[in-house]
Amino acid sequence: MSLSRIGVLTGGGDAPGLNAVIRAVVKSACNHGIECLGLEDSFDGLLSPDRVRVLRPQDVTGILRRGGTILGTTNRGDPFAHGDDGHDYPTRCLERFHDLGLGALVAIGGDGTLAIAHKFSLRGMPLVVVPKTIDNDLPGTNSTFGFDTAVGFATLAIDRLHSTAEAHRRVMVVEVMGRNAGWIALYAGVAGGGDAILIPEIPYDLRRVAEHIAERERLGARSSIVVVAEGAAPTDGSPSVVTPGHEGRLARLGGVGAQVAAALEDLTGQEARSVRLGHLQRGGEPTSFDRVLATRFGGKAVELILDGEFGRMVANRPPDIISVPLDDVVGRTRLVPTDLDLVRTARALGISFGDAGQDKAAGLVNC
Ligand code: F6P
């Protein structure tokens, strides 16, 4: 098949490294004589004529280090979920795809974009997906770009909290993102020297965390740092929700950090404060690791297109970048295995996860 033009779009929440993928796609496609069209605001770019623009190599020069996405994004842009207003949006997208003369599409996104891309793929749209999320929770790939940047930022924040916590003999609770997965909390908690790490995969009992903090105090520690994932929940409760899910949109999580801080203050008698890092974890420049991973993903996406391998997602399987069928990854989430070596190592160092595993590590206190 002769291929002269492809489309590229970014969907879902942004993640540092999106621009690096766009740049890699545009530059490598162009070097194969293929023109790139940038579709703005995810699949909405296939619905309105003014949201499409040609991307030449000179248009992507200098964007490698930039956060966000030059194409814009949305996590509300599912053409398959556009209510009952009489329009057949998926068919309109497919028609527009062909009218634009596109031979293939690179969809860069997370679980939501994967699901939409999978449906279009089943309807015959030749596409490949590049996985993106700071949450690092997509199956089939060892890592997603954006995660390293988010962990780096959260680690720096925790570093800064140590000194003020110590000065005031306080418990500092840091709430990080991650949705239903605890990857960011686990990595930033370990990298930042947290004393307790609460993740969705391990329901917590705050009495255990309080005992741990009290024991640290007895041993002379002036402060404790608790890192909590936004999706973490107590053994007898559920995650803290800001806005419940509706019309196909996921619930917005948040607020657990403040709850944990208030409860720990009651249980320990030690003053506690909470900090929610929120979208600061998604903004800003990607780390060099994320720039390289994103660039490799973009290059691989174009390689797949040149080989006519559609309906696939690029994936990081060190030392290689491979691809996996969308069928194998759609609708699935990669959670932290509770026996992961990093979890075991953290426990061995005396870090509490607020569960019975603390008893097994009896006598081990992170001081
Ligand atoms: O999936 C990435 C993520 O940042 C999650 O960690 C978080 O729960 C969610 O997106 C926030 O999304 P929004 O942009 O809708 O606030």
Short mmCIF file of N, CA, C and O in Angstrom, two decimals, residues 84-129:
data_model
loop_
_atom_site.label_atom_id
_atom_site.label_comp_id
_atom_site.label_asym_id
_atom_site.label_seq_id
_atom_site.Cartn_x
_atom_site.Cartn_y
_atom_site.Cartn_z
N ASP A 84 -27.55 10.65 22.69
CA ASP A 84 -28.58 10.31 21.69
C ASP A 84 -29.01 11.54 20.92
O ASP A 84 -30.19 11.85 20.81
N ASP A 85 -28.07 12.29 20.38
CA ASP A 85 -28.47 13.50 19.66
C ASP A 85 -28.68 13.24 18.17
O ASP A 85 -28.76 14.16 17.36
N GLY A 86 -28.77 11.97 17.82
CA GLY A 86 -29.10 11.62 16.44
C GLY A 86 -27.89 11.52 15.53
O GLY A 86 -28.00 11.08 14.38
N HIS A 87 -26.70 11.94 16.00
CA HIS A 87 -25.51 11.89 15.15
C HIS A 87 -24.76 10.58 15.33
O HIS A 87 -24.61 10.11 16.45
N ASP A 88 -24.28 10.06 14.23
CA ASP A 88 -23.44 8.85 14.30
C ASP A 88 -21.98 9.32 14.24
O ASP A 88 -21.36 9.35 13.17
N TYR A 89 -21.44 9.71 15.40
CA TYR A 89 -20.09 10.30 15.42
C TYR A 89 -18.99 9.33 14.95
O TYR A 89 -18.08 9.74 14.22
N PRO A 90 -19.05 8.05 15.37
CA PRO A 90 -17.99 7.15 14.89
C PRO A 90 -17.92 7.08 13.37
O PRO A 90 -16.85 7.15 12.77
N THR A 91 -19.10 7.03 12.71
CA THR A 91 -19.10 6.97 11.24
C THR A 91 -18.58 8.27 10.65
O THR A 91 -17.81 8.27 9.68
N ARG A 92 -18.96 9.39 11.27
CA ARG A 92 -18.45 10.69 10.78
C ARG A 92 -16.93 10.75 10.89
O ARG A 92 -16.25 11.25 10.00
N CYS A 93 -16.40 10.22 11.99
CA CYS A 93 -14.93 10.20 12.17
C CYS A 93 -14.28 9.36 11.08
O CYS A 93 -13.26 9.76 10.49
N LEU A 94 -14.86 8.19 10.81
CA LEU A 94 -14.29 7.30 9.79
C LEU A 94 -14.31 7.96 8.42
O LEU A 94 -13.34 7.90 7.65
N GLU A 95 -15.44 8.61 8.10
CA GLU A 95 -15.55 9.29 6.79
C GLU A 95 -14.51 10.40 6.68
O GLU A 95 -13.85 10.56 5.66
N ARG A 96 -14.41 11.15 7.76
CA ARG A 96 -13.45 12.27 7.75
C ARG A 96 -12.01 11.76 7.62
O ARG A 96 -11.18 12.36 6.94
N PHE A 97 -11.74 10.66 8.30
CA PHE A 97 -10.42 10.03 8.22
C PHE A 97 -10.07 9.77 6.75
O PHE A 97 -8.98 10.09 6.28
N HIS A 98 -11.02 9.20 6.01
CA HIS A 98 -10.77 8.88 4.59
C HIS A 98 -10.75 10.15 3.74
O HIS A 98 -9.90 10.30 2.86
N ASP A 99 -11.66 11.11 4.04
CA ASP A 99 -11.68 12.36 3.28
C ASP A 99 -10.35 13.12 3.39
O ASP A 99 -9.93 13.80 2.46
N LEU A 100 -9.73 13.01 4.56
CA LEU A 100 -8.45 13.69 4.77
C LEU A 100 -7.29 12.97 4.07
O LEU A 100 -6.16 13.44 4.09
N GLY A 101 -7.59 11.82 3.51
CA GLY A 101 -6.56 11.06 2.80
C GLY A 101 -5.58 10.38 3.74
O GLY A 101 -4.41 10.13 3.38
N LEU A 102 -6.04 10.10 4.96
CA LEU A 102 -5.14 9.48 5.94
C LEU A 102 -5.00 7.98 5.67
O LEU A 102 -6.00 7.28 5.47
N GLY A 103 -3.75 7.51 5.70
CA GLY A 103 -3.52 6.07 5.50
C GLY A 103 -3.39 5.35 6.83
O GLY A 103 -3.48 4.13 6.89
N ALA A 104 -3.19 6.11 7.90
CA ALA A 104 -3.05 5.50 9.23
C ALA A 104 -3.14 6.61 10.28
O ALA A 104 -3.01 7.80 9.96
N LEU A 105 -3.35 6.17 11.51
CA LEU A 105 -3.44 7.12 12.63
C LEU A 105 -2.56 6.65 13.78
O LEU A 105 -2.51 5.45 14.09
N VAL A 106 -1.86 7.61 14.40
CA VAL A 106 -1.14 7.33 15.65
C VAL A 106 -1.95 8.00 16.76
O VAL A 106 -2.08 9.22 16.79
N ALA A 107 -2.52 7.17 17.64
CA ALA A 107 -3.29 7.69 18.78
C ALA A 107 -2.44 7.54 20.03
O ALA A 107 -2.08 6.43 20.41
N ILE A 108 -2.10 8.68 20.64
CA ILE A 108 -1.25 8.67 21.84
C ILE A 108 -2.17 8.90 23.04
O ILE A 108 -2.80 9.95 23.14
N GLY A 109 -2.28 7.90 23.92
CA GLY A 109 -3.18 8.11 25.04
C GLY A 109 -3.17 6.97 26.04
O GLY A 109 -2.41 6.00 25.91
N GLY A 110 -4.05 7.10 27.04
CA GLY A 110 -4.12 6.11 28.10
C GLY A 110 -5.28 5.14 27.89
O GLY A 110 -5.70 4.91 26.75
N ASP A 111 -5.84 4.65 28.99
CA ASP A 111 -6.86 3.60 28.88
C ASP A 111 -8.08 4.03 28.06
O ASP A 111 -8.60 3.26 27.25
N GLY A 112 -8.52 5.29 28.24
CA GLY A 112 -9.69 5.76 27.51
C GLY A 112 -9.43 5.81 26.00
O GLY A 112 -10.23 5.33 25.19
N THR A 113 -8.28 6.35 25.64
CA THR A 113 -7.91 6.46 24.21
C THR A 113 -7.73 5.07 23.61
O THR A 113 -8.12 4.81 22.46
N LEU A 114 -7.15 4.17 24.41
CA LEU A 114 -6.98 2.78 23.97
C LEU A 114 -8.33 2.16 23.61
O LEU A 114 -8.46 1.49 22.58
N ALA A 115 -9.31 2.40 24.48
CA ALA A 115 -10.63 1.79 24.26
C ALA A 115 -11.27 2.35 22.98
O ALA A 115 -11.85 1.61 22.17
N ILE A 116 -11.15 3.67 22.79
CA ILE A 116 -11.73 4.29 21.58
C ILE A 116 -11.00 3.77 20.34
O ILE A 116 -11.62 3.38 19.35
N ALA A 117 -9.66 3.76 20.42
CA ALA A 117 -8.85 3.30 19.28
C ALA A 117 -9.19 1.85 18.93
O ALA A 117 -9.29 1.48 17.75
N HIS A 118 -9.40 1.05 19.95
CA HIS A 118 -9.74 -0.36 19.72
C HIS A 118 -11.05 -0.47 18.94
O HIS A 118 -11.16 -1.24 17.97
N LYS A 119 -12.04 0.35 19.32
CA LYS A 119 -13.34 0.31 18.61
C LYS A 119 -13.17 0.75 17.16
O LYS A 119 -13.74 0.15 16.25
N PHE A 120 -12.38 1.80 16.93
CA PHE A 120 -12.16 2.25 15.55
C PHE A 120 -11.38 1.20 14.76
O PHE A 120 -11.64 0.98 13.58
N SER A 121 -10.45 0.55 15.43
CA SER A 121 -9.66 -0.49 14.77
C SER A 121 -10.58 -1.63 14.32
O SER A 121 -10.46 -2.14 13.20
N LEU A 122 -11.54 -1.98 15.18
CA LEU A 122 -12.49 -3.05 14.81
C LEU A 122 -13.37 -2.62 13.64
O LEU A 122 -13.89 -3.44 12.90
N ARG A 123 -13.53 -1.30 13.48
CA ARG A 123 -14.32 -0.79 12.35
C ARG A 123 -13.45 -0.55 11.12
O ARG A 123 -13.87 0.11 10.16
N GLY A 124 -12.21 -0.98 11.19
CA GLY A 124 -11.36 -0.95 10.00
C GLY A 124 -10.41 0.23 9.89
O GLY A 124 -9.76 0.41 8.85
N MET A 125 -10.33 1.08 10.91
CA MET A 125 -9.40 2.21 10.81
C MET A 125 -7.98 1.69 11.09
O MET A 125 -7.73 1.09 12.13
N PRO A 126 -7.04 1.91 10.16
CA PRO A 126 -5.67 1.44 10.39
C PRO A 126 -4.96 2.36 11.39
O PRO A 126 -4.71 3.52 11.08
N LEU A 127 -4.70 1.86 12.57
CA LEU A 127 -4.10 2.73 13.59
C LEU A 127 -3.15 1.97 14.50
O LEU A 127 -3.20 0.75 14.60
N VAL A 128 -2.30 2.74 15.17
CA VAL A 128 -1.45 2.20 16.24
C VAL A 128 -1.59 3.13 17.44
O VAL A 128 -1.86 4.33 17.27
N VAL A 129 -1.40 2.57 18.62
CA VAL A 129 -1.53 3.35 19.85
C VAL A 129 -0.18 3.47 20.54
O VAL A 129 0.60 2.51 20.58
#
